[in-house]
Coordinates of C-alpha atoms in Angstrom, one line a residue:
M1 CA -11.1 71.5 30.2
T2 CA -8.1 69.1 30.2
V3 CA -8.4 65.4 30.6
I4 CA -6.6 64.0 33.5
T5 CA -4.6 60.8 32.9
S6 CA -2.9 58.7 35.5
F7 CA 0.8 57.9 35.5
A8 CA 0.0 54.1 34.8
E9 CA -2.1 54.9 31.7
K10 CA 0.7 57.1 30.4
R11 CA 3.4 54.4 31.0
Q12 CA 1.3 51.8 29.4
E13 CA 0.7 54.0 26.3
K14 CA 4.5 54.6 26.1
Q15 CA 5.2 50.9 26.4
L16 CA 2.7 49.9 23.6
C17 CA 4.2 52.7 21.4
Y18 CA 7.8 51.2 22.0
E19 CA 6.6 47.7 21.3
R20 CA 4.9 48.7 18.0
K21 CA 8.2 50.3 16.9
M22 CA 10.2 47.2 17.9
L23 CA 7.7 44.9 16.0
R24 CA 8.1 46.8 12.8
E25 CA 11.7 45.4 12.5
L26 CA 10.5 41.8 12.8
S27 CA 9.3 39.8 9.7
L28 CA 6.8 37.1 9.7
E29 CA 8.9 35.0 7.3
K30 CA 11.8 35.0 9.7
L31 CA 9.5 33.9 12.5
R32 CA 8.2 31.1 10.5
A33 CA 11.6 30.0 9.3
K34 CA 12.9 29.9 12.9
V35 CA 9.9 27.8 14.0
L36 CA 10.5 25.3 11.3
E37 CA 14.3 25.2 11.9
H38 CA 13.9 24.5 15.7
F39 CA 10.8 22.3 15.9
T40 CA 10.3 20.3 12.6
P41 CA 12.4 17.4 13.8
F42 CA 9.9 16.8 16.6
Y43 CA 7.0 16.8 14.2
Q44 CA 8.2 14.5 11.5
M45 CA 5.1 12.3 11.9
Y46 CA 3.1 15.1 10.2
R47 CA 3.6 15.8 6.6
I48 CA 3.4 19.5 7.2
F49 CA 4.1 21.5 10.3
P50 CA 0.7 22.1 12.2
S51 CA -0.4 25.7 11.8
T52 CA -1.7 25.8 15.4
V53 CA 1.7 24.9 16.7
E54 CA 3.5 27.4 14.4
E55 CA 1.1 30.2 15.5
G56 CA 1.7 29.4 19.2
C57 CA 5.6 29.3 18.7
I58 CA 5.4 32.6 16.9
D59 CA 3.4 34.2 19.7
L60 CA 5.9 33.1 22.2
A61 CA 8.8 34.2 20.0
I62 CA 7.2 37.7 19.9
E63 CA 6.9 37.8 23.7
A64 CA 10.6 36.8 24.1
Y65 CA 11.7 39.4 21.5
L66 CA 9.8 42.1 23.3
L67 CA 11.1 41.0 26.7
G68 CA 14.6 41.3 25.3
A69 CA 13.9 44.7 23.9
H70 CA 12.4 45.9 27.2
Y71 CA 15.6 44.8 29.1
S72 CA 17.9 46.3 26.5
R73 CA 18.1 49.6 28.4
F74 CA 20.2 47.9 31.0
G75 CA 22.6 46.8 28.3
Y76 CA 22.6 50.2 26.8
Y77 CA 23.8 51.6 30.2
G78 CA 26.7 49.2 30.3
E79 CA 25.5 46.0 31.9
S80 CA 26.6 42.7 30.4
V81 CA 24.1 40.4 28.5
D82 CA 24.6 37.6 31.1
S83 CA 23.7 39.9 34.1
V84 CA 20.7 41.3 32.3
R85 CA 19.5 37.8 31.5
R86 CA 19.9 37.0 35.1
R87 CA 17.5 40.0 35.8
C88 CA 14.7 38.5 33.7
A89 CA 15.4 34.8 34.3
Q90 CA 12.0 34.2 35.9
E91 CA 10.1 35.7 32.9
E92 CA 12.4 33.8 30.5
K93 CA 11.9 30.5 32.3
Y94 CA 8.0 31.1 32.2
L95 CA 8.2 31.6 28.5
I96 CA 10.3 28.3 28.0
D97 CA 8.0 26.4 30.2
T98 CA 4.9 27.7 28.5
L99 CA 6.3 26.8 25.0
F100 CA 7.4 23.3 26.3
D101 CA 3.9 22.6 27.6
F102 CA 2.2 23.9 24.5
L103 CA 4.4 21.7 22.3
C104 CA 4.1 18.6 24.5
F105 CA 0.2 19.0 24.5
W106 CA -0.1 19.5 20.7
G107 CA 2.5 16.9 19.8
N108 CA 1.4 14.2 22.4
I109 CA 5.0 13.9 23.6
D110 CA 5.3 11.6 26.6
D111 CA 8.8 10.2 26.0
D112 CA 11.3 11.5 28.6
L113 CA 14.2 11.6 26.2
L114 CA 12.2 13.3 23.5
G115 CA 10.7 15.6 26.1
Q116 CA 14.2 16.6 27.4
S117 CA 15.5 17.3 23.9
L118 CA 12.3 19.2 23.2
Y119 CA 12.8 21.4 26.3
Y120 CA 16.4 22.2 25.2
A121 CA 15.1 23.2 21.7
C122 CA 12.5 25.5 23.5
E123 CA 15.2 27.0 25.6
Q124 CA 17.3 27.7 22.6
Y125 CA 14.4 29.2 20.7
I126 CA 13.3 31.6 23.5
V127 CA 16.9 32.6 24.3
G128 CA 17.6 33.2 20.7
W129 CA 14.7 35.5 20.2
W130 CA 15.4 37.2 23.6
T131 CA 19.0 37.9 22.5
E132 CA 17.8 39.3 19.1
G133 CA 15.2 41.6 20.9
F134 CA 18.0 42.7 23.3
E135 CA 20.4 43.4 20.6
R136 CA 17.9 45.3 18.4
G137 CA 16.6 47.3 21.4
K138 CA 20.2 48.2 22.3
K139 CA 20.8 49.3 18.8
R140 CA 17.7 51.5 18.7
R141 CA 18.7 53.1 22.0
R142 CA 22.2 53.9 20.6
L143 CA 20.6 55.5 17.5
K144 CA 18.2 57.4 19.8
L145 CA 15.2 55.8 18.1
H146 CA 13.5 54.6 21.3

């Protein structure tokens, strides 16, 4: 007898397979370097960057990377990067806000000026990882590796 699977299960399995393939191209050293590059100035009161904060930033970077890779199919079919980013603006804003809230909580940041600059750093960080995922996903589609 054959096993009956639903369309949703098959789609989820295919998405997980694609995400695993995309994550093979990502290095942990690069993720850590980007976290330190973007957020070390906000945590100068600590002698080292808190590992909890680093792990949270890496998790959200991976989510942004996979979001960009997921939307890369629109870029492959000729849509511009700006219009594709507008398509996923809500998800991107959610990631930015989540990262900002996470960093404010762990860094005890209450200052408005510091909070505003931290928000812009979070925005640059998430957009940078989204763009990298988008470009790598588009490249994989061009090479027929998806």
